[in-house]
Coordinates of C-alpha atoms in Angstrom, one line a residue:
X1173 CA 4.1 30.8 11.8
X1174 CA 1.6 28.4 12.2
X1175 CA 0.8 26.2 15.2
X1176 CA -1.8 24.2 13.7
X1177 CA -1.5 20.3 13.9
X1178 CA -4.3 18.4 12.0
X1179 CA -5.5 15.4 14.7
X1180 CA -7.5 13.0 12.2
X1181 CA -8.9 10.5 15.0
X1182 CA -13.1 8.9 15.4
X1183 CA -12.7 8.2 18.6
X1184 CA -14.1 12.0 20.7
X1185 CA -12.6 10.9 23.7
X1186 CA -8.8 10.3 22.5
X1187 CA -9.2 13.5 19.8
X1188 CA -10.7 15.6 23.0
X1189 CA -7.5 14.0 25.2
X1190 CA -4.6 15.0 22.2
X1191 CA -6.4 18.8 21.9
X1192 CA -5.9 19.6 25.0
X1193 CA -2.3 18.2 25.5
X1194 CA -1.4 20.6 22.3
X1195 CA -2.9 23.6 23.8
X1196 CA -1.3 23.3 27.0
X1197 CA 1.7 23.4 24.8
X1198 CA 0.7 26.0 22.7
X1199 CA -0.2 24.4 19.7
X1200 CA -3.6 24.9 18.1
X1201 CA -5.3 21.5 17.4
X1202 CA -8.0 20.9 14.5
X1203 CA -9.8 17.9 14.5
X1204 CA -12.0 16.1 11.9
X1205 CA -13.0 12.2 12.3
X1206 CA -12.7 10.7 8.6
X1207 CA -9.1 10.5 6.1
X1208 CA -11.2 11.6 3.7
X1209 CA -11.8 15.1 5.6
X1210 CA -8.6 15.2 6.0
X1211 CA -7.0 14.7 2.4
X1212 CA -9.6 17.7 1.5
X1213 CA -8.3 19.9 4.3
X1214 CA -4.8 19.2 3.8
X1215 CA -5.2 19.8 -0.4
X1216 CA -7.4 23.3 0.4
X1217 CA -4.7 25.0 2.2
X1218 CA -1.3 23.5 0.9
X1219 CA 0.9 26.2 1.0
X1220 CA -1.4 29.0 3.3
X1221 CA -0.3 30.3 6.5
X1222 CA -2.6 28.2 8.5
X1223 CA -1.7 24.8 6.7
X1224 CA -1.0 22.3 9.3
X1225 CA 2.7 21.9 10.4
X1226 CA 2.0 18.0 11.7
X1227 CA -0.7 15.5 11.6
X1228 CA -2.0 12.6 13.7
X1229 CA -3.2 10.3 12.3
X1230 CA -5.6 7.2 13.2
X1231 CA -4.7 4.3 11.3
X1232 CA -8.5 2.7 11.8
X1233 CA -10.5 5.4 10.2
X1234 CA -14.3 5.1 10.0
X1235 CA -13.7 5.6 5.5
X1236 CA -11.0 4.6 5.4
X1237 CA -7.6 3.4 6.6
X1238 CA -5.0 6.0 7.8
X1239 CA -2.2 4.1 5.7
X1240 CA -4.4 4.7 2.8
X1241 CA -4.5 8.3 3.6
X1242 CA -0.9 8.7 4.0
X1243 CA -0.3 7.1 0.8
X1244 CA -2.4 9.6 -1.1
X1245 CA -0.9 12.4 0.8
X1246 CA 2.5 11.8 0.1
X1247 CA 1.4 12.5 -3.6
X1248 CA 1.2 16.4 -2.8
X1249 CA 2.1 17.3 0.6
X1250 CA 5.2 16.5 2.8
X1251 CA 4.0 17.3 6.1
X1252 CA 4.7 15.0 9.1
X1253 CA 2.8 12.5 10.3
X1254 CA 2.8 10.4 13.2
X1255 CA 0.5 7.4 13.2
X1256 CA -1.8 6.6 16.0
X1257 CA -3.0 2.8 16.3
X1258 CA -4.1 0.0 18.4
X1259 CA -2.3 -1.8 16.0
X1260 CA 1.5 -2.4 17.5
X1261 CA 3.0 -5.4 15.4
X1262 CA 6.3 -5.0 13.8
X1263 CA 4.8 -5.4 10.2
X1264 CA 2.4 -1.8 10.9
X1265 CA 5.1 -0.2 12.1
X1266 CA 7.4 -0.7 9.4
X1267 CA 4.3 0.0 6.8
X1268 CA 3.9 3.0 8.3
X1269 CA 6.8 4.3 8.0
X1270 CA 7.9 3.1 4.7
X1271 CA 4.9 4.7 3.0
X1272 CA 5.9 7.9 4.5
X1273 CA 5.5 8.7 7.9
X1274 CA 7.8 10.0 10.4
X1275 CA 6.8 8.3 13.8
X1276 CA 4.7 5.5 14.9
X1277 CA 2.7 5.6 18.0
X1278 CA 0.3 2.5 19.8
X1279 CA -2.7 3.7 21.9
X1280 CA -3.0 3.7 24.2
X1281 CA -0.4 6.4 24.9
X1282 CA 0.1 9.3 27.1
X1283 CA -0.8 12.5 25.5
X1284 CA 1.9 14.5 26.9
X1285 CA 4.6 12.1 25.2
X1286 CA 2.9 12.0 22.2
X1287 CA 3.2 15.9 22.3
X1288 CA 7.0 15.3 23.5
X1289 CA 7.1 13.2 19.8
X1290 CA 5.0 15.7 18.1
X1291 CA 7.7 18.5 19.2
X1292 CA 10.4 15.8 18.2
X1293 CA 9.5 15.5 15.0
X1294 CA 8.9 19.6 14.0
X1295 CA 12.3 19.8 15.3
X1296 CA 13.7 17.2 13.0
X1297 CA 11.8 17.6 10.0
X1298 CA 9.5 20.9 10.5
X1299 CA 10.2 24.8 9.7
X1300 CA 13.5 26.0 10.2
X1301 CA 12.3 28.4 13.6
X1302 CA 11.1 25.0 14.9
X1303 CA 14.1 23.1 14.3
X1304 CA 16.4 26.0 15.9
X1305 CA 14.8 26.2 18.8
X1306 CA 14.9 23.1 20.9
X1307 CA 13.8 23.3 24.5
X1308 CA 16.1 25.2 26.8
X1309 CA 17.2 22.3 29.0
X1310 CA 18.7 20.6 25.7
X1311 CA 20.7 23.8 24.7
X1312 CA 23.9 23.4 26.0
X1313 CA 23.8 19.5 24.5
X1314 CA 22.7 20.4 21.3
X1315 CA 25.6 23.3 21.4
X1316 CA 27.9 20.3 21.9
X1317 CA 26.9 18.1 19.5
X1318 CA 27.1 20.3 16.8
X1319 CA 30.3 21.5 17.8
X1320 CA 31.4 17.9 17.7
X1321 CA 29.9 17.4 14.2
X1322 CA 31.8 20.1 12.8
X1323 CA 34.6 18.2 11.2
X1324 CA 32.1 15.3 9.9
X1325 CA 30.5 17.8 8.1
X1326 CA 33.0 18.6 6.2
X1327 CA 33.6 15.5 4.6
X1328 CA 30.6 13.9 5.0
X1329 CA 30.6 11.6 1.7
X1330 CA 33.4 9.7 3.2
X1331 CA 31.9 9.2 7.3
X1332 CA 29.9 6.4 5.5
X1333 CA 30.5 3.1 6.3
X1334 CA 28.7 0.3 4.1
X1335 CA 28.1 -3.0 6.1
X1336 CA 26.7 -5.7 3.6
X1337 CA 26.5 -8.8 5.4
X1338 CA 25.1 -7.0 8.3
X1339 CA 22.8 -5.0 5.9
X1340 CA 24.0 -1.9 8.4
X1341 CA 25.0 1.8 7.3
X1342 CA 27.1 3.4 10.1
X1343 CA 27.3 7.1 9.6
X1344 CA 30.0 9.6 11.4
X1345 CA 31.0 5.5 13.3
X1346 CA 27.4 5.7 14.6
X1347 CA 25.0 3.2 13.0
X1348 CA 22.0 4.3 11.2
X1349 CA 18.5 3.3 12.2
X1350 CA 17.2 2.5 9.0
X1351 CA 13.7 1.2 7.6
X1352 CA 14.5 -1.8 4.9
X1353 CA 14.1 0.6 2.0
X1354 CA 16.1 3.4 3.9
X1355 CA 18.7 1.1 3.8
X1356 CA 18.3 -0.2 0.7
X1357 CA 18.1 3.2 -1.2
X1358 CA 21.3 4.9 0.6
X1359 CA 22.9 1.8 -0.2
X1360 CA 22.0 2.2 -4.1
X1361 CA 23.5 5.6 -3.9
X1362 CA 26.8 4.6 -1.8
X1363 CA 27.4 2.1 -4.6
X1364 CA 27.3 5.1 -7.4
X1365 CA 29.4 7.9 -5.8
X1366 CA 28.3 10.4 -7.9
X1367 CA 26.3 9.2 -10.4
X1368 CA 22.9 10.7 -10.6
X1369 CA 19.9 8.3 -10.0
X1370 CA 16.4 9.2 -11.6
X1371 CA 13.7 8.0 -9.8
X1372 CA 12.8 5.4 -12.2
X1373 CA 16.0 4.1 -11.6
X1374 CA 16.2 4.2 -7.8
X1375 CA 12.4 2.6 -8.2
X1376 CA 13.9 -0.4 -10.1
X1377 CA 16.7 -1.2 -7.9
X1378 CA 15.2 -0.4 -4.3
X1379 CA 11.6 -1.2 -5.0
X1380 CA 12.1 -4.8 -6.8
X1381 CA 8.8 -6.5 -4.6
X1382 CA 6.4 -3.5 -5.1
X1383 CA 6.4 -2.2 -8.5
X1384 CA 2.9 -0.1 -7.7
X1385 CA 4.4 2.0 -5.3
X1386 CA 4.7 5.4 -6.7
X1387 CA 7.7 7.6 -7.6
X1388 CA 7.0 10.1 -4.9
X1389 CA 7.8 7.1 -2.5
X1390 CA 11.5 8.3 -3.6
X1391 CA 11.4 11.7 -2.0
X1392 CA 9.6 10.7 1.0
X1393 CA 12.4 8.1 2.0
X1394 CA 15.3 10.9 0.9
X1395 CA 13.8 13.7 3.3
X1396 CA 13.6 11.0 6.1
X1397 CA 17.2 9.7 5.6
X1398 CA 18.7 13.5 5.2
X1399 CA 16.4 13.9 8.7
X1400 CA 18.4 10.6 10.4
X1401 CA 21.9 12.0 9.0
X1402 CA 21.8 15.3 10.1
X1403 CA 20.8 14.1 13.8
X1404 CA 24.1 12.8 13.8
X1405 CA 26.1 16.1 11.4
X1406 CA 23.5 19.1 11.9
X1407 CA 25.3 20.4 8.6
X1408 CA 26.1 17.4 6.4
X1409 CA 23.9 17.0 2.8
X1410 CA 25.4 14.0 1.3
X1411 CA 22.6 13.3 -0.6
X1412 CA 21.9 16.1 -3.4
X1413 CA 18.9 16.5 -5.4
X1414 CA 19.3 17.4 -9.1
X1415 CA 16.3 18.6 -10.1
X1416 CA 14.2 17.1 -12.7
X1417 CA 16.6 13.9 -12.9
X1418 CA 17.0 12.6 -9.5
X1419 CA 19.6 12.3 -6.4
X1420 CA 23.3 11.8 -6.5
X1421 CA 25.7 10.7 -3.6
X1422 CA 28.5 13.2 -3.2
X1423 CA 31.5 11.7 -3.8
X1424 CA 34.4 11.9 -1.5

């Protein structure tokens, strides 16, 4: 399996700083300086054994910005990515991580914790080994939790709770942290138990104030709310994918 994460970053002395922080933790960094580098690396080996499993990602690119390279990358890949930025206002978060990455990070920042994130996020949302191996000392915990999320799983269409006029989702009686079209798009599907959404659809009724965003936008935003829900039930799938038309909420 591969160990490659892809650090995309102009700055030697922060790229040189990350590198070594992944090898120590036996990952196998690859650097390059511009998003434009990077789009062509990530196309080239989609799919191979040495694709990257992660990438960090410098919002203030030299060519140009690391939101515009996420954009484009969520067109054909799905890989992580956890933004790196001087940049720590609420607005860049939230752009971030509506366009389609999974974490958010401000320099400057240690690089051991942004390895702790890195590890965080291939658990979450990376290859199966990675998410069924967490680190030893959370063993016993995570044997408990899942334990505990036994019976939620089971009926997992019905452990939603729909807060309106709080614009909250609580999931399993534990509120979900949800980006505004998170929310908005589990929402759409709670109110149509069962119905099957296209993504034209979903785009209409989730994505009023941005009618340039692209379809993929959908997919990106289902794989990071299925990553939130099953933090809380390690076997619930509420949300199912009918391929070629869309997404559907299971009803109860």
């Amino acid at each position: 399996m591969s160990k490659t994460i892809l650090i995309v970053e102009d700055e030697a002395a922060i790229a040189d700083g990350i590198a070594y922080a992944l090898r120590r933790d036996g990952f196998a960094p690859r650097h390059v300086t511009l998003g434009e580098q990077a789009l062509a690396l990530l196309h080239a080996e989609q799919g191979s054994e040495g694709a990257p499993l992660l990438v960090l990602l410098d919002v203030g690119l030299p060519d140009i910005s690391g939101f515009d390279v996420c954009r484009r990358l969520r067109q054909f890949s799905d890989v992580p990515v956890i933004f790196l930025t001087a940049r720590s206002e609420e607005i860049d978060r939230v752009v971030g991580l509506e366009i389609g990455a999974d974490d958010y990070v401000a320099k400057p920042f240690s690089p051991r914790e942004l390895v702790a994130r890195v590890r965080v996020v291939l658990r979450r949302l990376g290859p199966p080994e990675l998410r069924a191996a967490p680190p030893p000392a959370a063993l016993a915990t995570a044997s408990a939790a899942q334990h505990a999320a036994a019976p939620l799983a089971a009926s997992a269409s019905r452990a939603f709770e729909l807060r309106v006029a709080e614009a909250r989702i609580l999931f399993g009686g534990r509120p979900l942290d949800l980006t505004r079209y998170e929310y908005l798009l589990l929402k759409t599907l709670l109110e149509h138990p069962g119905h099957v959404l296209s993504r034209a659809q979903l785009m209409d009724r989730v994505w009023t104030d941005a009618p340039d965003t692209l379809e993929r936008t959908v997919d990106a935003h289902v794989k990071s709310l299925r990553a939130k829900l099953r933090e809380i039930a390690p076997e619930a799938d509420p949300i199912q994918t009918h391929r070629g038309m869309g997404y559907s909420l299971a009803r109860a």
